mmCIF file of C-alpha atoms and ligand atoms in Angstrom:
data_model
loop_
_atom_site.group_PDB
_atom_site.id
_atom_site.type_symbol
_atom_site.label_atom_id
_atom_site.label_comp_id
_atom_site.label_asym_id
_atom_site.label_seq_id
_atom_site.Cartn_x
_atom_site.Cartn_y
_atom_site.Cartn_z
ATOM 1 C CA MET A 52 220.841 70.881 77.900
ATOM 2 C CA ALA A 53 218.307 72.046 75.456
ATOM 3 C CA ALA A 54 214.880 70.150 73.572
ATOM 4 C CA VAL A 55 215.052 70.158 70.425
ATOM 5 C CA GLY A 56 212.039 69.843 67.555
ATOM 6 C CA TRP A 57 213.500 68.554 64.521
ATOM 7 C CA ILE A 58 211.170 68.343 60.583
ATOM 8 C CA GLY A 59 212.478 66.045 57.835
ATOM 9 C CA LEU A 60 214.234 63.463 58.741
ATOM 10 C CA GLY A 61 216.283 62.316 55.408
ATOM 11 C CA ASN A 62 219.856 62.739 54.077
ATOM 12 C CA MET A 63 221.078 65.517 55.847
ATOM 13 C CA GLY A 64 218.005 65.826 58.825
ATOM 14 C CA GLY A 65 218.817 62.254 59.778
ATOM 15 C CA PRO A 66 222.745 62.618 60.499
ATOM 16 C CA MET A 67 222.136 66.078 61.665
ATOM 17 C CA ALA A 68 219.322 65.473 64.531
ATOM 18 C CA ALA A 69 221.503 62.881 65.918
ATOM 19 C CA ASN A 70 225.045 64.840 66.119
ATOM 20 C CA LEU A 71 222.430 67.028 68.032
ATOM 21 C CA VAL A 72 222.062 64.230 70.094
ATOM 22 C CA LYS A 73 225.344 62.967 70.461
ATOM 23 C CA ALA A 74 225.489 66.400 72.083
ATOM 24 C CA GLY A 75 223.712 65.847 74.668
ATOM 25 C CA HIS A 76 220.024 67.124 73.687
ATOM 26 C CA THR A 77 216.765 65.688 73.474
ATOM 27 C CA VAL A 78 215.565 65.576 69.899
ATOM 28 C CA ARG A 79 212.482 65.089 69.050
ATOM 29 C CA GLY A 80 212.055 64.460 65.100
ATOM 30 C CA TYR A 81 209.022 63.994 62.528
ATOM 31 C CA ASP A 82 209.214 63.382 58.196
ATOM 32 C CA VAL A 83 206.214 62.345 56.660
ATOM 33 C CA VAL A 84 208.148 59.222 55.728
ATOM 34 C CA PRO A 85 208.226 56.931 58.385
ATOM 35 C CA ALA A 86 211.025 54.779 57.395
ATOM 36 C CA ALA A 87 213.010 58.131 57.900
ATOM 37 C CA VAL A 88 211.629 58.455 61.389
ATOM 38 C CA GLU A 89 212.753 54.916 62.419
ATOM 39 C CA ALA A 90 215.923 55.346 61.393
ATOM 40 C CA ALA A 91 216.433 58.657 63.026
ATOM 41 C CA ALA A 92 215.490 56.763 66.391
ATOM 42 C CA ALA A 93 217.972 53.887 65.777
ATOM 43 C CA ALA A 94 219.804 57.508 66.070
ATOM 44 C CA GLY A 95 218.387 58.320 69.726
ATOM 45 C CA VAL A 96 215.597 60.806 68.122
ATOM 46 C CA GLU A 97 212.659 60.325 69.489
ATOM 47 C CA PRO A 98 210.099 59.553 67.206
ATOM 48 C CA ALA A 99 206.764 62.536 66.380
ATOM 49 C CA GLY A 100 203.623 61.689 64.927
ATOM 50 C CA SER A 101 203.430 65.394 63.695
ATOM 51 C CA VAL A 102 204.837 68.295 63.396
ATOM 52 C CA ALA A 103 202.583 69.799 66.441
ATOM 53 C CA GLU A 104 204.024 66.864 68.309
ATOM 54 C CA ALA A 105 207.757 67.666 67.454
ATOM 55 C CA VAL A 106 207.513 71.507 68.228
ATOM 56 C CA ALA A 107 205.607 71.198 71.342
ATOM 57 C CA GLY A 108 207.916 72.030 74.525
ATOM 58 C CA ALA A 109 210.616 72.671 71.945
ATOM 59 C CA ASP A 110 213.297 75.882 72.916
ATOM 60 C CA VAL A 111 214.828 74.943 69.012
ATOM 61 C CA VAL A 112 213.416 74.150 66.131
ATOM 62 C CA PHE A 113 215.091 72.869 62.959
ATOM 63 C CA THR A 114 214.197 72.357 59.566
ATOM 64 C CA MET A 115 215.284 70.447 57.315
ATOM 65 C CA LEU A 116 212.830 69.886 54.107
ATOM 66 C CA PRO A 117 213.810 69.544 50.348
ATOM 67 C CA LYS A 118 212.403 72.684 49.164
ATOM 68 C CA GLY A 119 210.644 76.210 49.531
ATOM 69 C CA GLU A 120 206.953 74.243 48.787
ATOM 70 C CA HIS A 121 207.671 71.889 51.616
ATOM 71 C CA SER A 122 209.013 75.350 54.501
ATOM 72 C CA ARG A 123 205.578 76.496 53.428
ATOM 73 C CA ALA A 124 203.279 73.653 54.068
ATOM 74 C CA VAL A 125 205.610 72.597 57.392
ATOM 75 C CA TYR A 126 205.335 76.441 58.367
ATOM 76 C CA LEU A 127 202.364 78.110 57.138
ATOM 77 C CA GLY A 128 199.866 75.429 57.128
ATOM 78 C CA GLU A 129 196.812 75.198 60.122
ATOM 79 C CA ASP A 130 199.146 72.634 62.165
ATOM 80 C CA GLY A 131 202.357 74.212 61.409
ATOM 81 C CA ILE A 132 205.699 75.841 63.087
ATOM 82 C CA PHE A 133 203.709 78.836 63.928
ATOM 83 C CA ALA A 134 200.594 77.638 64.313
ATOM 84 C CA ALA A 135 201.824 74.986 66.945
ATOM 85 C CA ALA A 136 205.187 76.272 68.581
ATOM 86 C CA SER A 137 205.341 78.923 70.869
ATOM 87 C CA THR A 138 206.621 82.232 70.449
ATOM 88 C CA ASP A 139 209.534 81.280 73.288
ATOM 89 C CA THR A 140 210.942 78.691 70.868
ATOM 90 C CA LEU A 141 213.537 80.056 68.488
ATOM 91 C CA ILE A 142 212.881 78.389 65.060
ATOM 92 C CA VAL A 143 215.756 77.856 62.621
ATOM 93 C CA GLU A 144 215.208 76.744 58.796
ATOM 94 C CA SER A 145 217.949 75.155 57.505
ATOM 95 C CA SER A 146 216.750 74.269 53.805
ATOM 96 C CA THR A 147 218.043 75.553 50.818
ATOM 97 C CA ILE A 148 214.926 77.851 49.328
ATOM 98 C CA ASP A 149 214.040 80.756 47.628
ATOM 99 C CA ILE A 150 214.920 84.149 48.627
ATOM 100 C CA GLU A 151 210.959 84.499 48.075
ATOM 101 C CA THR A 152 210.060 81.859 50.523
ATOM 102 C CA ALA A 153 212.870 82.612 53.391
ATOM 103 C CA GLN A 154 211.487 86.365 53.272
ATOM 104 C CA LEU A 155 207.885 85.572 53.703
ATOM 105 C CA LEU A 156 208.896 83.144 56.806
ATOM 106 C CA HIS A 157 211.037 85.851 58.102
ATOM 107 C CA ASP A 158 207.994 88.534 57.960
ATOM 108 C CA THR A 159 205.338 86.116 59.773
ATOM 109 C CA ALA A 160 207.537 84.588 61.867
ATOM 110 C CA ALA A 161 208.405 88.213 62.876
ATOM 111 C CA GLY A 162 204.519 89.143 62.532
ATOM 112 C CA ALA A 163 203.362 86.083 65.158
ATOM 113 C CA GLY A 164 206.829 87.363 67.451
ATOM 114 C CA PHE A 165 208.913 84.373 66.459
ATOM 115 C CA ARG A 166 212.667 84.669 67.170
ATOM 116 C CA PHE A 167 213.485 82.829 63.570
ATOM 117 C CA VAL A 168 216.945 82.790 61.416
ATOM 118 C CA ASP A 169 217.375 80.818 57.581
ATOM 119 C CA ALA A 170 220.668 79.133 57.999
ATOM 120 C CA PRO A 171 221.348 76.986 55.374
ATOM 121 C CA VAL A 172 224.067 74.388 54.831
ATOM 122 C CA SER A 173 227.042 73.451 52.770
ATOM 123 C CA GLY A 174 229.544 70.119 53.041
ATOM 124 C CA GLY A 175 227.303 67.490 51.687
ATOM 125 C CA ILE A 176 225.578 63.991 53.041
ATOM 126 C CA SER A 177 229.338 63.396 53.712
ATOM 127 C CA GLY A 178 229.628 67.167 56.091
ATOM 128 C CA ALA A 179 226.240 66.272 58.140
ATOM 129 C CA ALA A 180 227.963 62.271 59.151
ATOM 130 C CA ALA A 181 230.761 64.217 60.476
ATOM 131 C CA ALA A 182 229.616 67.622 61.889
ATOM 132 C CA THR A 183 231.269 69.353 59.781
ATOM 133 C CA LEU A 184 228.819 71.597 57.498
ATOM 134 C CA THR A 185 229.458 75.567 57.097
ATOM 135 C CA PHE A 186 226.351 77.296 57.991
ATOM 136 C CA MET A 187 225.626 80.295 56.549
ATOM 137 C CA VAL A 188 223.440 82.286 59.074
ATOM 138 C CA GLY A 189 220.809 85.359 58.440
ATOM 139 C CA GLY A 190 218.465 87.266 60.206
ATOM 140 C CA GLU A 191 218.332 89.916 63.393
ATOM 141 C CA PRO A 192 221.985 90.104 65.417
ATOM 142 C CA GLY A 193 219.956 88.102 68.452
ATOM 143 C CA ALA A 194 218.287 85.570 67.615
ATOM 144 C CA VAL A 195 221.094 84.317 65.143
ATOM 145 C CA GLN A 196 224.089 84.287 67.808
ATOM 146 C CA GLU A 197 221.461 82.164 69.501
ATOM 147 C CA ALA A 198 221.470 80.019 66.845
ATOM 148 C CA ALA A 199 224.831 79.888 66.338
ATOM 149 C CA GLY A 200 225.226 77.811 70.074
ATOM 150 C CA TYR A 201 222.619 75.351 68.958
ATOM 151 C CA ILE A 202 224.072 74.911 65.549
ATOM 152 C CA GLU A 203 227.563 74.032 66.601
ATOM 153 C CA PRO A 204 227.310 70.552 67.195
ATOM 154 C CA MET A 205 226.363 69.952 63.949
ATOM 155 C CA ALA A 206 228.819 72.547 62.373
ATOM 156 C CA GLY A 207 232.488 72.765 60.831
ATOM 157 C CA ASN A 208 231.802 77.021 60.125
ATOM 158 C CA VAL A 209 228.950 79.250 61.652
ATOM 159 C CA ILE A 210 229.172 82.094 59.743
ATOM 160 C CA ALA A 211 226.513 85.512 60.159
ATOM 161 C CA THR A 212 225.693 86.307 56.780
ATOM 162 C CA GLY A 213 223.432 89.731 58.189
ATOM 163 C CA GLY A 214 219.866 90.254 57.832
ATOM 164 C CA PRO A 215 216.925 89.059 56.801
ATOM 165 C CA THR A 216 217.194 85.802 53.648
ATOM 166 C CA THR A 217 221.120 86.589 53.884
ATOM 167 C CA GLY A 218 221.621 82.800 54.567
ATOM 168 C CA GLU A 219 219.961 81.871 51.827
ATOM 169 C CA ALA A 220 221.775 83.837 49.534
ATOM 170 C CA ALA A 221 225.324 83.063 50.306
ATOM 171 C CA LYS A 222 224.123 79.175 49.453
ATOM 172 C CA ILE A 223 222.441 79.718 46.622
ATOM 173 C CA CYS A 224 225.751 82.534 45.142
ATOM 174 C CA ASN A 225 227.873 79.737 46.348
ATOM 175 C CA ASN A 226 226.105 77.018 44.846
ATOM 176 C CA LEU A 227 225.679 79.193 41.601
ATOM 177 C CA MET A 228 229.718 79.423 41.247
ATOM 178 C CA LEU A 229 230.093 75.092 42.308
ATOM 179 C CA PHE A 230 228.184 73.495 39.209
ATOM 180 C CA ILE A 231 229.547 76.377 37.011
ATOM 181 C CA ASN A 232 233.428 75.502 38.372
ATOM 182 C CA MET A 233 231.329 71.575 37.836
ATOM 183 C CA ALA A 234 230.683 71.994 34.055
ATOM 184 C CA GLY A 235 233.854 73.971 33.088
ATOM 185 C CA THR A 236 235.561 71.411 34.743
ATOM 186 C CA ALA A 237 233.375 68.226 32.754
ATOM 187 C CA GLU A 238 234.815 70.118 29.251
ATOM 188 C CA GLY A 239 238.438 70.497 30.228
ATOM 189 C CA ALA A 240 238.764 67.001 31.320
ATOM 190 C CA VAL A 241 237.028 65.437 28.449
ATOM 191 C CA LEU A 242 239.262 67.863 25.508
ATOM 192 C CA ALA A 243 242.554 67.151 28.165
ATOM 193 C CA ASP A 244 241.768 62.959 27.130
ATOM 194 C CA ARG A 245 241.497 63.594 23.558
ATOM 195 C CA LEU A 246 244.304 65.590 23.258
ATOM 196 C CA GLY A 247 245.864 62.525 24.630
ATOM 197 C CA LEU A 248 247.006 63.663 28.558
ATOM 198 C CA ASP A 249 247.403 61.011 31.138
ATOM 199 C CA ARG A 250 244.417 62.321 33.086
ATOM 200 C CA LYS A 251 246.524 62.071 36.358
ATOM 201 C CA VAL A 252 249.026 63.982 35.097
ATOM 202 C CA PHE A 253 246.326 66.902 33.679
ATOM 203 C CA TRP A 254 245.021 66.648 36.834
ATOM 204 C CA ASP A 255 247.939 67.184 39.084
ATOM 205 C CA ILE A 256 248.298 70.017 37.062
ATOM 206 C CA ALA A 257 245.444 71.719 37.003
ATOM 207 C CA SER A 258 245.260 71.103 40.871
ATOM 208 C CA VAL A 259 247.882 73.690 41.220
ATOM 209 C CA SER A 260 247.262 75.839 37.987
ATOM 210 C CA SER A 261 244.282 78.349 37.726
ATOM 211 C CA GLY A 262 241.946 76.182 36.064
ATOM 212 C CA ASP A 263 241.894 74.652 40.248
ATOM 213 C CA SER A 264 239.050 74.129 42.171
ATOM 214 C CA TRP A 265 236.042 72.260 44.690
ATOM 215 C CA ALA A 266 235.061 70.409 41.999
ATOM 216 C CA LEU A 267 237.934 69.680 40.598
ATOM 217 C CA ARG A 268 239.684 68.469 43.601
ATOM 218 C CA THR A 269 236.809 66.954 45.226
ATOM 219 C CA TRP A 270 234.494 65.706 41.603
ATOM 220 C CA TYR A 271 236.482 65.098 39.330
ATOM 221 C CA PRO A 272 234.447 64.049 36.458
ATOM 222 C CA LEU A 273 236.678 61.028 35.125
ATOM 223 C CA PRO A 274 237.552 57.568 36.609
ATOM 224 C CA ASP A 275 240.093 57.161 39.062
ATOM 225 C CA VAL A 276 241.659 60.131 39.419
ATOM 226 C CA VAL A 277 240.352 61.743 42.617
ATOM 227 C CA PRO A 278 238.766 59.061 45.340
ATOM 228 C CA THR A 279 236.016 60.829 46.095
ATOM 229 C CA ALA A 280 234.428 61.416 42.789
ATOM 230 C CA ALA A 281 231.329 60.322 42.175
ATOM 231 C CA ALA A 282 233.175 58.694 38.127
ATOM 232 C CA ASN A 283 234.245 55.785 40.150
ATOM 233 C CA ASN A 284 231.111 54.409 41.000
ATOM 234 C CA ASP A 285 228.901 54.795 38.080
ATOM 235 C CA PHE A 286 227.432 57.954 38.984
ATOM 236 C CA ALA A 287 225.883 57.077 42.378
ATOM 237 C CA PRO A 288 224.522 59.756 44.030
ATOM 238 C CA THR A 289 227.179 62.408 46.289
ATOM 239 C CA PHE A 290 224.312 65.123 44.867
ATOM 240 C CA THR A 291 222.616 64.436 42.434
ATOM 241 C CA ALA A 292 221.647 66.208 39.366
ATOM 242 C CA GLU A 293 217.988 67.264 40.262
ATOM 243 C CA LEU A 294 219.316 68.994 43.810
ATOM 244 C CA ALA A 295 222.188 70.629 41.639
ATOM 245 C CA ASN A 296 218.883 71.668 39.477
ATOM 246 C CA LYS A 297 217.007 73.192 41.976
ATOM 247 C CA ASP A 298 219.930 75.022 43.512
ATOM 248 C CA ILE A 299 220.566 76.301 39.885
ATOM 249 C CA THR A 300 217.234 77.178 39.253
ATOM 250 C CA LEU A 301 216.763 79.017 42.408
ATOM 251 C CA ALA A 302 219.990 81.387 41.513
ATOM 252 C CA LEU A 303 218.213 81.892 37.877
ATOM 253 C CA GLN A 304 214.851 83.009 39.817
ATOM 254 C CA ALA A 305 217.134 85.571 42.098
ATOM 255 C CA ALA A 306 218.920 87.181 39.303
ATOM 256 C CA GLU A 307 215.529 88.012 37.192
ATOM 257 C CA GLY A 308 214.416 89.503 40.499
ATOM 258 C CA THR A 309 217.263 91.409 40.821
ATOM 259 C CA GLY A 310 218.193 92.603 36.758
ATOM 260 C CA THR A 311 221.560 90.179 36.872
ATOM 261 C CA PRO A 312 222.243 88.423 33.437
ATOM 262 C CA LEU A 313 223.565 84.850 34.525
ATOM 263 C CA ARG A 314 223.826 83.761 30.967
ATOM 264 C CA VAL A 315 226.523 80.883 32.005
ATOM 265 C CA GLY A 316 224.797 79.939 34.847
ATOM 266 C CA ALA A 317 221.704 79.402 32.997
ATOM 267 C CA GLN A 318 223.463 77.251 30.540
ATOM 268 C CA VAL A 319 225.173 74.893 32.879
ATOM 269 C CA GLN A 320 221.219 74.566 34.216
ATOM 270 C CA GLU A 321 220.461 73.873 30.759
ATOM 271 C CA LEU A 322 222.944 70.887 30.767
ATOM 272 C CA LEU A 323 221.510 69.737 34.569
ATOM 273 C CA GLN A 324 217.736 69.806 32.583
ATOM 274 C CA GLN A 325 219.082 67.211 29.910
ATOM 275 C CA LEU A 326 220.041 64.814 32.962
ATOM 276 C CA LEU A 327 216.570 65.210 34.537
ATOM 277 C CA ASP A 328 215.123 64.829 30.673
ATOM 278 C CA ALA A 329 217.248 61.666 30.417
ATOM 279 C CA GLY A 330 215.886 60.426 33.509
ATOM 280 C CA GLN A 331 219.006 60.626 35.259
ATOM 281 C CA GLY A 332 217.884 63.052 38.117
ATOM 282 C CA GLY A 333 218.649 60.624 40.523
ATOM 283 C CA ARG A 334 222.391 60.331 39.377
ATOM 284 C CA ASP A 335 225.260 62.432 40.188
ATOM 285 C CA CYS A 336 225.633 65.928 38.515
ATOM 286 C CA THR A 337 228.752 65.302 37.812
ATOM 287 C CA MET A 338 227.485 62.898 35.293
ATOM 288 C CA ILE A 339 227.012 65.826 33.210
ATOM 289 C CA VAL A 340 230.365 65.152 31.784
ATOM 290 C CA GLN A 341 227.927 62.220 29.210
ATOM 291 C CA LEU A 342 227.032 64.982 27.630
ATOM 292 C CA VAL A 343 230.347 66.562 26.966
ATOM 293 C CA ASP A 344 231.957 62.947 25.588
ATOM 294 C CA GLY A 345 228.763 62.350 23.818
ATOM 295 C CA ARG A 346 227.647 59.277 25.969
ATOM 296 C CA LEU A 347 224.243 61.104 26.479
ATOM 297 C CA GLU A 348 223.490 63.594 23.874
ATOM 298 C CA VAL A 349 223.020 66.587 23.429
ATOM 299 C CA THR A 350 219.508 68.087 22.157
ATOM 300 C CA ASP A 351 218.526 71.077 23.112
ATOM 301 C CA GLN A 352 221.646 73.191 23.316
ATOM 302 C CA ALA A 353 221.783 76.843 21.601
HETATM 303 P P1 NAD B 498 215.753 64.563 51.351
HETATM 304 O O1 NAD B 498 214.835 64.220 50.150
HETATM 305 O O2 NAD B 498 216.669 63.583 51.388
HETATM 306 O O3 NAD B 498 215.130 65.320 52.928
HETATM 307 C C1 NAD B 498 213.929 65.913 52.777
HETATM 308 C C2 NAD B 498 213.180 65.250 54.121
HETATM 309 O O4 NAD B 498 211.949 66.054 54.370
HETATM 310 C C3 NAD B 498 212.541 64.158 53.245
HETATM 311 O O5 NAD B 498 212.946 62.799 54.385
HETATM 312 C C4 NAD B 498 211.411 64.247 53.185
HETATM 313 O O6 NAD B 498 210.161 63.058 53.788
HETATM 314 C C5 NAD B 498 210.693 65.533 54.680
HETATM 315 N N1 NAD B 498 209.904 66.054 54.288
HETATM 316 C C6 NAD B 498 209.227 66.584 53.026
HETATM 317 N N2 NAD B 498 208.222 67.422 53.634
HETATM 318 C C7 NAD B 498 207.780 67.042 54.800
HETATM 319 C C8 NAD B 498 206.489 67.254 55.306
HETATM 320 N N3 NAD B 498 205.546 68.011 55.355
HETATM 321 N N4 NAD B 498 206.592 67.309 56.803
HETATM 322 C C9 NAD B 498 207.905 66.706 57.295
HETATM 323 N N5 NAD B 498 208.631 65.794 56.749
HETATM 324 C C10 NAD B 498 208.814 66.469 54.914
HETATM 325 O O7 NAD B 498 216.894 65.580 51.275
HETATM 326 P P2 NAD B 498 218.495 66.177 51.795
HETATM 327 O O8 NAD B 498 219.340 66.119 50.969
HETATM 328 O O9 NAD B 498 218.625 66.147 53.159
HETATM 329 O O10 NAD B 498 218.211 68.333 51.655
HETATM 330 C C11 NAD B 498 218.198 68.768 52.736
HETATM 331 C C12 NAD B 498 217.604 70.093 52.167
HETATM 332 O O11 NAD B 498 219.240 70.200 52.399
HETATM 333 C C13 NAD B 498 217.266 70.707 50.498
HETATM 334 O O12 NAD B 498 217.157 71.836 50.759
HETATM 335 C C14 NAD B 498 218.709 70.188 50.213
HETATM 336 O O13 NAD B 498 218.761 71.385 48.799
HETATM 337 C C15 NAD B 498 219.358 70.864 51.452
HETATM 338 N N6 NAD B 498 221.452 70.018 51.197
HETATM 339 C C16 NAD B 498 221.213 68.927 50.456
HETATM 340 C C17 NAD B 498 222.392 68.926 50.327
HETATM 341 C C18 NAD B 498 223.642 67.331 50.386
HETATM 342 O O14 NAD B 498 224.071 66.719 49.840
HETATM 343 N N7 NAD B 498 221.999 66.802 49.510
HETATM 344 C C19 NAD B 498 223.302 69.618 50.742
HETATM 345 C C20 NAD B 498 223.480 70.782 51.176
HETATM 346 C C21 NAD B 498 221.949 71.489 51.437
#
């Protein structure tokens, strides 16, 4: 069994690290928030007081941090992973971050002699707890294969995406499509209601017709249609508007860098931004439906 270092024990990292403990690994975890470390310790993660302490003697280190800026601090800082870890340690970056930061981390890792992969995940908090996440793993083939062995106890699917940064690229494009589908579903749902359709009848039709999508089946934004929807629960978050806005903004940044016009994606980002501006960033992203049905006022849409 392996010695694992884990940095970032939040909503995703906490249950993911716990699944590595369940698989028999020794996991030493660090988070800047002491309560996150305590919660992980209750699941068998050994608490570490710093990044350096978490990575010392580790066979593999995972990071699960909010954004690129956090990853840059944790990897490149004076007491960061590249300064503190042994080059024998395999490093797996599972945060959803921008392509530029992922490339910088790959380049720095290669320059310093580390094996490094970008391995973001899809499947949400429930997938993290149930060990059914999809991992998209980019990097040199040997490192990707080695990482897959450690990832397996947390995953339903492990997919090699290609060279450095392709894991992040896959994640960013997937989530761009998800949030566009989600916004489209919100518009269809409200219009169907106003045209006098029974909600459940319309959902039954769309879910076996060409309007079907993961967002429709999992996140239908009107209450009492699908059990997993945040709409049943006054938009208590299953995926916050803030996180959705972060992810779609990563797609827009990548689009700029590649000269790709994302006109629909840009409009959906504006809608998510309106939720944030209305102080609703911590609530579920499907609250976008309230910009369609008028419960929240649309302000600056073109
Ligand atoms: P989170 O905010 O719950 O957890 C991130 C953790 O990182 C926090 O506990 C925070 O204290 C810690 N952290 C921040 N800076 C740190 C530092 N310098 N050193 C140590 N710890 C630090 O976020 P999350 O929901 O766990 O998401 C993590 C990543 O996974 C994000 O990139 C997110 O986009 C991605 N993701 C999230 C979901 C989801 O449904 N929540 C799904 C797929 C992917």
